[in-house]
PDB file of C-alpha atoms in Angstrom:
ATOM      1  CA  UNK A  18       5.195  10.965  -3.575  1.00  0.00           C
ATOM      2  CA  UNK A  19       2.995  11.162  -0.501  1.00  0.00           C
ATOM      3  CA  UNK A  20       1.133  13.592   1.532  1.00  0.00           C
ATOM      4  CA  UNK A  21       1.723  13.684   5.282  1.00  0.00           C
ATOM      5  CA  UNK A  22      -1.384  14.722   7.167  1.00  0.00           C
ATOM      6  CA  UNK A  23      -0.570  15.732  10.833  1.00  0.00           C
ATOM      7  CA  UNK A  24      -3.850  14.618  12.914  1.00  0.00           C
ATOM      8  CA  UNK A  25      -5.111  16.149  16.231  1.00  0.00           C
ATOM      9  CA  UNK A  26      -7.888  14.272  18.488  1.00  0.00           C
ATOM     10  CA  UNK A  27     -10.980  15.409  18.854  1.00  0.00           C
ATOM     11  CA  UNK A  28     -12.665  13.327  21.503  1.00  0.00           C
ATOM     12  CA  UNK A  29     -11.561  10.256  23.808  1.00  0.00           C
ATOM     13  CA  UNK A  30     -12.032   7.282  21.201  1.00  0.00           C
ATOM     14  CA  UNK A  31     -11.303   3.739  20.641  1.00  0.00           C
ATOM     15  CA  UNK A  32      -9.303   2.645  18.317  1.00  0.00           C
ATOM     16  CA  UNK A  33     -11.125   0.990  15.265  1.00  0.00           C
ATOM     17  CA  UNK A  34      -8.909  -1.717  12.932  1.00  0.00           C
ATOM     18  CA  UNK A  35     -11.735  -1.151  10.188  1.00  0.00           C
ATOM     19  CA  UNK A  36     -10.903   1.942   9.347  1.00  0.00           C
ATOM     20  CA  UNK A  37     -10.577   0.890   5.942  1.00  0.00           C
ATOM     21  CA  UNK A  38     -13.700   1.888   4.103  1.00  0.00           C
ATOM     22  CA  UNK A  39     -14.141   5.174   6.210  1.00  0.00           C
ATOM     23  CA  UNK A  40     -11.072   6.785   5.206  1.00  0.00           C
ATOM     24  CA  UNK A  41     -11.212   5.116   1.431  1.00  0.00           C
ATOM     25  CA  UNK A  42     -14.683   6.857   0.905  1.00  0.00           C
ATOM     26  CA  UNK A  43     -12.990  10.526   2.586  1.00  0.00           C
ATOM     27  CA  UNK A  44     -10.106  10.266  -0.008  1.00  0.00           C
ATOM     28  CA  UNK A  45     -12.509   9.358  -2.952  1.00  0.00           C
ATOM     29  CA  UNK A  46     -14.538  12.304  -2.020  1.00  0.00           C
ATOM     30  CA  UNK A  47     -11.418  14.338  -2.327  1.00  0.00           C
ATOM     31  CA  UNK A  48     -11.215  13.082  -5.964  1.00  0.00           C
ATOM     32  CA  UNK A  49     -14.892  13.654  -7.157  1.00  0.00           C
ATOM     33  CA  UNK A  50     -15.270  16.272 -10.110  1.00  0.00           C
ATOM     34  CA  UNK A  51     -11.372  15.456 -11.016  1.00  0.00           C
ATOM     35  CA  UNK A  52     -10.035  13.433 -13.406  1.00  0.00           C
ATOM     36  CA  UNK A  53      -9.174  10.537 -11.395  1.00  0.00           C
ATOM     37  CA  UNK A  54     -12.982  10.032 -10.062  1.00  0.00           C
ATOM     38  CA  UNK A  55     -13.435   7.334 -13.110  1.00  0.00           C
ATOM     39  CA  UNK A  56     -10.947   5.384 -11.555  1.00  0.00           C
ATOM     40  CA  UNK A  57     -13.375   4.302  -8.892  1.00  0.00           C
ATOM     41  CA  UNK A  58     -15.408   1.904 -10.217  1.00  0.00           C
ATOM     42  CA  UNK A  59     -12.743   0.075 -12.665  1.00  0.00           C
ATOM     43  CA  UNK A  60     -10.770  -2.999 -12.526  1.00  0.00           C
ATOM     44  CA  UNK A  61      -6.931  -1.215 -13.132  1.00  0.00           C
ATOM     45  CA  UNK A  62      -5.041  -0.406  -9.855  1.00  0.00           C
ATOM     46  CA  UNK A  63      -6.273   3.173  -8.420  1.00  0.00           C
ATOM     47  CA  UNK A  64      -2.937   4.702  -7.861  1.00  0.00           C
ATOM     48  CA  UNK A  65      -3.042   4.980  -4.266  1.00  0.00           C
ATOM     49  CA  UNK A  66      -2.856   3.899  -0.844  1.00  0.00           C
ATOM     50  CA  UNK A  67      -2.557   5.010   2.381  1.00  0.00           C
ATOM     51  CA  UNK A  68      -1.702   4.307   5.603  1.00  0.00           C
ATOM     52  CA  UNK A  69      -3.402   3.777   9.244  1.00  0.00           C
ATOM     53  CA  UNK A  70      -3.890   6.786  11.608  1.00  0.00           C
ATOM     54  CA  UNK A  71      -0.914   5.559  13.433  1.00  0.00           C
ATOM     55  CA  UNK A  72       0.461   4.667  16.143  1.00  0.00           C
ATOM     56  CA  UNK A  73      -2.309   2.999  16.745  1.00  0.00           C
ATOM     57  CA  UNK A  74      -4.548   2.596  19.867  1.00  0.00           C
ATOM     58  CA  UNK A  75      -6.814   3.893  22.214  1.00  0.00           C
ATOM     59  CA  UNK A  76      -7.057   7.805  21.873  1.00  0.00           C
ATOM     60  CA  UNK A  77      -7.601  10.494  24.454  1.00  0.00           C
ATOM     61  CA  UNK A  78      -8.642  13.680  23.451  1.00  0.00           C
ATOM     62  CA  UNK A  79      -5.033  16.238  22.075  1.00  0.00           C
ATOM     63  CA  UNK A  80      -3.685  13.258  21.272  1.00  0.00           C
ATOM     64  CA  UNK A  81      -1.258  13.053  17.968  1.00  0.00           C
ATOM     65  CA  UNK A  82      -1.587  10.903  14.829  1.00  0.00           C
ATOM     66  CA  UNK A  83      -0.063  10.849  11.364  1.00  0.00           C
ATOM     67  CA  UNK A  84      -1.796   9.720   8.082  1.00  0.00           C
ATOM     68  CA  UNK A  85       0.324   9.018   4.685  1.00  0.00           C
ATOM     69  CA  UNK A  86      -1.744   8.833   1.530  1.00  0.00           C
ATOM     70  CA  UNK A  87       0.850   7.799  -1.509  1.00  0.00           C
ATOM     71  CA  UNK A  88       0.162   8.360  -5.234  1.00  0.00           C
ATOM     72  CA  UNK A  89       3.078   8.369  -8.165  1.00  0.00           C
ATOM     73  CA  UNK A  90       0.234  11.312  -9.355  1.00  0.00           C
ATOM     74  CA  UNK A  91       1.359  14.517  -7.568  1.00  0.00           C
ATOM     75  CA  UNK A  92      -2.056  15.965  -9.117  1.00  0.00           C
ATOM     76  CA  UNK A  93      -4.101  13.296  -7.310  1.00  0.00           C
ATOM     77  CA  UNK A  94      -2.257  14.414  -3.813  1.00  0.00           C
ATOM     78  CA  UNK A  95      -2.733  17.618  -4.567  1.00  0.00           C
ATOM     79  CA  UNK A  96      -6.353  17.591  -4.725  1.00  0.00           C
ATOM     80  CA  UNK A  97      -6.491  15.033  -1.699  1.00  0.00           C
ATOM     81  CA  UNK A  98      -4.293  17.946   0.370  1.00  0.00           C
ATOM     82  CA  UNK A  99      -7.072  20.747  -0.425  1.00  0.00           C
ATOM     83  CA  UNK A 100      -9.841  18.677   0.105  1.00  0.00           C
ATOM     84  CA  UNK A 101      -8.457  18.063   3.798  1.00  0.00           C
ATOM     85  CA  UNK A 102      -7.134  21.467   3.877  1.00  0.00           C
ATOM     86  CA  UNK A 103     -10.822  23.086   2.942  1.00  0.00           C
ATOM     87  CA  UNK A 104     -12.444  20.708   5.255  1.00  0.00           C
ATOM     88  CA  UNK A 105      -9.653  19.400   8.161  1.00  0.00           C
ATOM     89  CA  UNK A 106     -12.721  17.802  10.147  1.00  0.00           C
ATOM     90  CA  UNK A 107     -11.466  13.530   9.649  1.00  0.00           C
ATOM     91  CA  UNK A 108     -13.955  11.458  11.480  1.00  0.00           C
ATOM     92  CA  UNK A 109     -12.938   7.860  10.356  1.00  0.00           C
ATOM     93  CA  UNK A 110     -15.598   5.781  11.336  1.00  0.00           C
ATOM     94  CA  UNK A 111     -15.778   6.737  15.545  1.00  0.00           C
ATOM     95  CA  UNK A 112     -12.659   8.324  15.371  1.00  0.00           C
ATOM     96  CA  UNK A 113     -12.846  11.854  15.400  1.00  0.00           C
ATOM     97  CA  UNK A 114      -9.475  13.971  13.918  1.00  0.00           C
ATOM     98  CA  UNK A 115      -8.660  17.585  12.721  1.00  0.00           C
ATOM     99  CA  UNK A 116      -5.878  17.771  10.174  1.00  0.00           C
ATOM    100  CA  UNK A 117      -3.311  20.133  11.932  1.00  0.00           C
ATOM    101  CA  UNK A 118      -1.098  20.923   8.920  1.00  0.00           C
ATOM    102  CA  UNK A 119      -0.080  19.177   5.754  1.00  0.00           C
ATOM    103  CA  UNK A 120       3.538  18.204   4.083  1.00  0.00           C
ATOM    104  CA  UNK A 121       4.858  16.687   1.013  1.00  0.00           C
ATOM    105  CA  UNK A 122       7.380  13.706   1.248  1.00  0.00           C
ATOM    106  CA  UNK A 123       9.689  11.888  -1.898  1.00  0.00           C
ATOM    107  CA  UNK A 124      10.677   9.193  -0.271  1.00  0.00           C
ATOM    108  CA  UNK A 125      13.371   6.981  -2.448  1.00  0.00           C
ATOM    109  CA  UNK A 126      15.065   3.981  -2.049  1.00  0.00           C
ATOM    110  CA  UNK A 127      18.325   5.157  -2.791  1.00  0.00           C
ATOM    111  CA  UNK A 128      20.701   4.574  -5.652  1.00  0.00           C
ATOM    112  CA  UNK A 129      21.393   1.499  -7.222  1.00  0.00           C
ATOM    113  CA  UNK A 130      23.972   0.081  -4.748  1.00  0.00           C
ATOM    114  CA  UNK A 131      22.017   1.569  -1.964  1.00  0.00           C
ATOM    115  CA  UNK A 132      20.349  -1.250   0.148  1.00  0.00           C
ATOM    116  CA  UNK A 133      17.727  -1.278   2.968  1.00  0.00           C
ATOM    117  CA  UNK A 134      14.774  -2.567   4.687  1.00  0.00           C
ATOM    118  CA  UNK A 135      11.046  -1.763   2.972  1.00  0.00           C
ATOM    119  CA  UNK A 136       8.589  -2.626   5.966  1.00  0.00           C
ATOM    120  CA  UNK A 137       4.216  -3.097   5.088  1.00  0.00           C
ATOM    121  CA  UNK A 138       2.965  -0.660   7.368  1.00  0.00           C
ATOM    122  CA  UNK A 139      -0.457  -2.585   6.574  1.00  0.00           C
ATOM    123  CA  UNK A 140      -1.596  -5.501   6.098  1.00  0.00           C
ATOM    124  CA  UNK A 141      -0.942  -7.552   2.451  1.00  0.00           C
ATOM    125  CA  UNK A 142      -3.528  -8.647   0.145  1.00  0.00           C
ATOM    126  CA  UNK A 143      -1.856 -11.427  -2.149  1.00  0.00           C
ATOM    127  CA  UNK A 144      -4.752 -13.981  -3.889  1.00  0.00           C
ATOM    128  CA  UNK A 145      -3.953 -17.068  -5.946  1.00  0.00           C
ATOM    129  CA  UNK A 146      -5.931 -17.468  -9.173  1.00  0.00           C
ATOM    130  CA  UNK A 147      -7.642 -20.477  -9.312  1.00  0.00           C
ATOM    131  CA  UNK A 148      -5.985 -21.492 -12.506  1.00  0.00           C
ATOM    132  CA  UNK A 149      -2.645 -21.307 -10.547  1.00  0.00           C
ATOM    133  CA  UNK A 150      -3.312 -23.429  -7.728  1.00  0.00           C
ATOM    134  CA  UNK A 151      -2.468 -26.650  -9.099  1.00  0.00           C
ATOM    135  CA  UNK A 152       1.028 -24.873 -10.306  1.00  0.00           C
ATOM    136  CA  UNK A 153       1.662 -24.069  -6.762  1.00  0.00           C
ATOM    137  CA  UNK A 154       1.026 -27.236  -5.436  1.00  0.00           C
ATOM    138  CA  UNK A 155      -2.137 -25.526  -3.198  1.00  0.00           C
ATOM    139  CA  UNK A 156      -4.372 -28.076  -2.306  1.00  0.00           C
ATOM    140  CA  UNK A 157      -7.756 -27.679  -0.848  1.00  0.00           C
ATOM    141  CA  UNK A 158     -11.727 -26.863  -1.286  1.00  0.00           C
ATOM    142  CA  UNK A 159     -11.414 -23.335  -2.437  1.00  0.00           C
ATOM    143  CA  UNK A 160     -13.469 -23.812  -5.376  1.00  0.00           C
ATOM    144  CA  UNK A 161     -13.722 -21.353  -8.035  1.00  0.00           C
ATOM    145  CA  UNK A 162     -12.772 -18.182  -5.669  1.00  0.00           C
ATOM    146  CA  UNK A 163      -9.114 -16.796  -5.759  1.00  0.00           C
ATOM    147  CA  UNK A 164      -7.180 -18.435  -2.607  1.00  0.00           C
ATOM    148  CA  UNK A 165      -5.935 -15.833  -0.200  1.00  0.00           C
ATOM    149  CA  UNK A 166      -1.791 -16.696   0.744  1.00  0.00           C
ATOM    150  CA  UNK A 167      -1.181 -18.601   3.613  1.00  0.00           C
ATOM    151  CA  UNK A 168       2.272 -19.246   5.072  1.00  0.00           C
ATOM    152  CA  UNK A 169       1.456 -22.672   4.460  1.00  0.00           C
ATOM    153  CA  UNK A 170       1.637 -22.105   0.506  1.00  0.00           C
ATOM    154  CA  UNK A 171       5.112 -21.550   0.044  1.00  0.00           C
ATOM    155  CA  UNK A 172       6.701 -18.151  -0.907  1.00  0.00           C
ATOM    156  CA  UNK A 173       7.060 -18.634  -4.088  1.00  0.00           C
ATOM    157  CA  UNK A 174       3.266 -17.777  -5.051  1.00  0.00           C
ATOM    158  CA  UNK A 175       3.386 -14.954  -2.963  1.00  0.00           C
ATOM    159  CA  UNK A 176       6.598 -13.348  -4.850  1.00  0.00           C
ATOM    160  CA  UNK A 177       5.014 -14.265  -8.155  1.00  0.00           C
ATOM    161  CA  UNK A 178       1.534 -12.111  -7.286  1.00  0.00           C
ATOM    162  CA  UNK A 179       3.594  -9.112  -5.915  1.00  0.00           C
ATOM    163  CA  UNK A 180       5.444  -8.964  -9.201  1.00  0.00           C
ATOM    164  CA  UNK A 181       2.860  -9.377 -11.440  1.00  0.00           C
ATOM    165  CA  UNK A 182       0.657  -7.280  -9.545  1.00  0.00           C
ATOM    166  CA  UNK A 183       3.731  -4.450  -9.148  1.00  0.00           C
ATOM    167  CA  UNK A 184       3.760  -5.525 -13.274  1.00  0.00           C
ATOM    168  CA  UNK A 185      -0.275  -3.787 -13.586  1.00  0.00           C
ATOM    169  CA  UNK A 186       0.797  -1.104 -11.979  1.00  0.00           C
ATOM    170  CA  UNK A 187       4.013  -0.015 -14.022  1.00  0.00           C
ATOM    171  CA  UNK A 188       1.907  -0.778 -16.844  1.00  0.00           C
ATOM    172  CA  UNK A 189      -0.486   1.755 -15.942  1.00  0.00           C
ATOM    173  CA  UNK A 190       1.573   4.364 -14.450  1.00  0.00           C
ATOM    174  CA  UNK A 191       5.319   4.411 -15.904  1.00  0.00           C
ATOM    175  CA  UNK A 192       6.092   4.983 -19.628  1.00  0.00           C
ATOM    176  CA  UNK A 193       5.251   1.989 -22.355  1.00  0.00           C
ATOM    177  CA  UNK A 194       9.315   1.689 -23.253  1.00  0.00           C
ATOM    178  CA  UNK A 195      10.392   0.952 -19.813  1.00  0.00           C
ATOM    179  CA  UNK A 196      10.713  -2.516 -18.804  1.00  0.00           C
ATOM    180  CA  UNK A 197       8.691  -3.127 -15.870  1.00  0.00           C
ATOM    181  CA  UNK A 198       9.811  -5.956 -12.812  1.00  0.00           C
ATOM    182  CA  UNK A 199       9.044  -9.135 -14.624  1.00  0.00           C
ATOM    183  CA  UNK A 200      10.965  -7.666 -17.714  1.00  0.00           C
ATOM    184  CA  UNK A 201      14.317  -8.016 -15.504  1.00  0.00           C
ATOM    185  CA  UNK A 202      16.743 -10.547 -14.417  1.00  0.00           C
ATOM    186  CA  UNK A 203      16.952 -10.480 -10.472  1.00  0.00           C
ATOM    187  CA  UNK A 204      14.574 -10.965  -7.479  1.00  0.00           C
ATOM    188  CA  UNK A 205      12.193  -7.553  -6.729  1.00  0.00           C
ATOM    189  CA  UNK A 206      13.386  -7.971  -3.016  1.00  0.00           C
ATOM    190  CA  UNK A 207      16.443  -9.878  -1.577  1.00  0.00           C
ATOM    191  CA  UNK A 208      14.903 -11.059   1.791  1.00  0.00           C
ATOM    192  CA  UNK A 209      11.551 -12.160   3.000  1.00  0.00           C
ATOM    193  CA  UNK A 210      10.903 -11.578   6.616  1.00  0.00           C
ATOM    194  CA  UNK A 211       7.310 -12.387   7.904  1.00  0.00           C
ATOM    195  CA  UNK A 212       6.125 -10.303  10.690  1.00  0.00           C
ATOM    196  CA  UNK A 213       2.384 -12.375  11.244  1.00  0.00           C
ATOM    197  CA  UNK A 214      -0.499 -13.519   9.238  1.00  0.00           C
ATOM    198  CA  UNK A 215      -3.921 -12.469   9.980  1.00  0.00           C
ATOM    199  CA  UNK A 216      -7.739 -12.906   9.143  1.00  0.00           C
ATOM    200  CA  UNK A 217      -9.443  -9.311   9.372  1.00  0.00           C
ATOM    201  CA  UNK A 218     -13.183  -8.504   8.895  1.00  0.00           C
ATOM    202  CA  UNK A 219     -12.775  -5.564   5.698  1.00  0.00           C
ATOM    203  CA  UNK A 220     -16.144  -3.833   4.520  1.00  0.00           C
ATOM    204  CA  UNK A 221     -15.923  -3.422   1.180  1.00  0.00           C
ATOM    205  CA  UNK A 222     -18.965  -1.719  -0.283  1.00  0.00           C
ATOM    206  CA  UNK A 223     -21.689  -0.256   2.311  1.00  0.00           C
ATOM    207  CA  UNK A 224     -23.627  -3.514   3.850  1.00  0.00           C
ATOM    208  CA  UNK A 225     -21.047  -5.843   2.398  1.00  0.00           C
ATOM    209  CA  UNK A 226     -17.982  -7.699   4.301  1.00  0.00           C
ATOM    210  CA  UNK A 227     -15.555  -9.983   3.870  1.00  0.00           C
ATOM    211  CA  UNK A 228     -12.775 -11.577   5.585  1.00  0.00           C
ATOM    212  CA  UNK A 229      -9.521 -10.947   4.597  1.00  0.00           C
ATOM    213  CA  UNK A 230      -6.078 -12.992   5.338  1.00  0.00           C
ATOM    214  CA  UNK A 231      -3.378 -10.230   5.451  1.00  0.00           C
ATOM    215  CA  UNK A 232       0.339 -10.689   5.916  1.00  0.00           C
ATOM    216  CA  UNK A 233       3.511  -7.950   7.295  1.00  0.00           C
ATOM    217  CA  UNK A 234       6.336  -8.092   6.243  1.00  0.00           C
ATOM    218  CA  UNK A 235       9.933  -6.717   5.993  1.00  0.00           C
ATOM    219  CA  UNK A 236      11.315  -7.104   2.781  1.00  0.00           C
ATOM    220  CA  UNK A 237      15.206  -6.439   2.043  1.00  0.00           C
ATOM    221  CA  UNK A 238      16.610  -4.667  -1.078  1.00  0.00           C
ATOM    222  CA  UNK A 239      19.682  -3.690  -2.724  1.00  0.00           C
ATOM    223  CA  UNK A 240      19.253  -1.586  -5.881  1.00  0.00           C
ATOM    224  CA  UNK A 241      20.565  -3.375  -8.549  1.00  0.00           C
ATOM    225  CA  UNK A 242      20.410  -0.210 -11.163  1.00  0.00           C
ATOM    226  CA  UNK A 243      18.322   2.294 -11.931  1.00  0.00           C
ATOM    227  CA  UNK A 244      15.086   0.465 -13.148  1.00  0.00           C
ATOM    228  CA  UNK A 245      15.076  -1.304  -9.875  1.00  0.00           C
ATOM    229  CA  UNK A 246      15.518   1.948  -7.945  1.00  0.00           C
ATOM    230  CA  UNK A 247      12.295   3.035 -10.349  1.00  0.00           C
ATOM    231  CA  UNK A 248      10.429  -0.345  -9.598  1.00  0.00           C
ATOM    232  CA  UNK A 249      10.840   0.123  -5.753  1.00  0.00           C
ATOM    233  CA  UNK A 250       9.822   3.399  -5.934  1.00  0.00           C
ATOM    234  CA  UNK A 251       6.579   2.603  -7.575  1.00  0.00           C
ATOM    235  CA  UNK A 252       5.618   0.543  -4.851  1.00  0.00           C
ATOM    236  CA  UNK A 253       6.403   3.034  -1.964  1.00  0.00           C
ATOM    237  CA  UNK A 254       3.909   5.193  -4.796  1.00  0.00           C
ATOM    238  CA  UNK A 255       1.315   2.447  -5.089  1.00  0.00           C
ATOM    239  CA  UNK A 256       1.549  -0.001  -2.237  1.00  0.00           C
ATOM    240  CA  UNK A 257       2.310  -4.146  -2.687  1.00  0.00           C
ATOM    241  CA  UNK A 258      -0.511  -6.554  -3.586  1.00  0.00           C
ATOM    242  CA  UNK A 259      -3.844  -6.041  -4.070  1.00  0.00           C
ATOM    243  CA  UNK A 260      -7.102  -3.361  -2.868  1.00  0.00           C
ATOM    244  CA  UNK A 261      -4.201  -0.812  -2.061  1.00  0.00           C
ATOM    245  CA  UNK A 262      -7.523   1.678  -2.245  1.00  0.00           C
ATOM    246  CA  UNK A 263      -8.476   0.316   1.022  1.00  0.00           C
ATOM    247  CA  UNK A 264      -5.233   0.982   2.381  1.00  0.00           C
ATOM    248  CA  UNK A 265      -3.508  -2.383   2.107  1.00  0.00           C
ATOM    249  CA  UNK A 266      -0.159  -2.555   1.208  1.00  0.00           C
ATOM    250  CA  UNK A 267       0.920   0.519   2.059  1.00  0.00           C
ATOM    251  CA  UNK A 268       4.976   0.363   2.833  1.00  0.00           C
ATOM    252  CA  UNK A 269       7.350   2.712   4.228  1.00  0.00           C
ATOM    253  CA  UNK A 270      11.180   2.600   3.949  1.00  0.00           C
ATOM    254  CA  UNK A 271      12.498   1.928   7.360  1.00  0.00           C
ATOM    255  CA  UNK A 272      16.525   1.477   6.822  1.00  0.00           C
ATOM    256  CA  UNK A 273      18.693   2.728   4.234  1.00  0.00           C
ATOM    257  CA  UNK A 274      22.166   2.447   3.635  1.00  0.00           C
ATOM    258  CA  UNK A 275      23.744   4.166   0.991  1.00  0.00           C
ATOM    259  CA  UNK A 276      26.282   2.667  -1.545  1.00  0.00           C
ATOM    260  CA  UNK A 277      29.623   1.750  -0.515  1.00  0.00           C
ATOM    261  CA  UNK A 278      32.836   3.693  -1.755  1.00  0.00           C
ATOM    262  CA  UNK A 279      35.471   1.902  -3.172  1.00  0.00           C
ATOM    263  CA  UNK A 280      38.503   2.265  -1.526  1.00  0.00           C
ATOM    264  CA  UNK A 281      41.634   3.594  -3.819  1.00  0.00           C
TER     265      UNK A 281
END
């Protein structure tokens, strides 16, 4: 599920690419005093993400933007909607919004024989173990640190960590007798199209940053059956990869087709 937040300029701004820890700390806020403020500090996958205030760009004052913030919780939007409801002032960083009204959105891959095109509105996080390197054929001087995916790499390390990370997730957020991805025969997406590969400067705590190498992406699906229709759906939920609480990941269903009737 997702909340759509429908943003009005305040003031003539610049666009800022580091939005990321800005708007993470608003929607965190939103979740103090609930039951998903523990969730901050720990290890397990948040269950959320969120977009950019796109389209993105320089910003003149009346100016229009959209925000998406994605949960599988419809509690945890809920109390992210009435925080910016009670207090629709959003200054990201130096860019200055007003939340102009609110909506929910479902959206769903389709049916299993539907197919389509899932597109990372943000950037990917994807990080090879260290103990996996050698596996993977990754050579280098990365030393003990996880190794951030490179085109260079391959892709099969890259579909490995979205599964198993996709794996954490469904293990957290779906019920314990339902076979997550790894548990099924058949590839999580049919196609791999890279869109570009990036290094960008991410604060992570207050005072602390690091530089991150990010990938896009449009991924193809058909939905095999219904546990695949439920896997793909937990990702439009959750976002793909890794630190989907500072937005990355974050994907968006841009075609659909629905099954094909058999002719009689």
């Amino acid at each position: 599920m997702r909340v759509l937040a429908r943003l009005r300029v305040r003031a003539d701004a610049a666009y800022d690419n580091a939005y990321h820890h800005k708007l993470r700390g608003r929607l965190w806020r939103a979740l103090e005093g609930t039951e998903f403020e523990e969730r901050h500090d720990g290890n397990d996958p948040p269950g959320f993400t969120y977009s950019n205030p796109f389209p993105p760009g320089d910003m003149e004052e009346g100016d229009e933007r959209t925000l998406l913030v994605a949960s599988p919780h419809e509690e945890l939007l809920t109390h992210v909607a009435r925080d910016l409801r009670t207090e629709p002032e959003l200054n990201i960083g130096e860019m200055p919004y007003r939340v102009e009204d609110l909506s929910a959105l479902a959206p769903d891959v389709g049916e299993p024989g539907s197919s389509g095109v899932i597109e990372t509105g943000t950037g990917v996080v994807v990080r090879i173990p260290p103990w996996r390197r050698e596996e993977y054929g990754i050579e280098g001087d990365y030393g003990d640190n996880a190794t951030f995916w490179r085109p260079e790499m391959t892709m099969e390390p890259f579909r490995n960590q979205i599964v198993a990370n996709l794996d954490k997730k469904h293990g957290r957020f779906a019920p314990d007798h339902l076979p997550g991805p790894s548990d099924r025969d058949g590839e999580l997406f049919e196609s791999y199209e890279l869109i570009k590969t990036f290094a960008l400067p991410v604060t992570v705590t207050e005072g602390e940053e690091m530089t991150y190498v990010v990938s896009k992406w449009r991924l193809g699906y058909r939905v095999r059956d219904d546990h695949h229709r439920r896997h793909l759906n937990l990702a439009l939920d959750c976002g793909i990869g890794e630190r989907n609480s500072l937005g990355f990941g974050f994907v968006n269903i841009t075609e659909k087709t629905p099954p094909r009737m058999e002719s009689t």
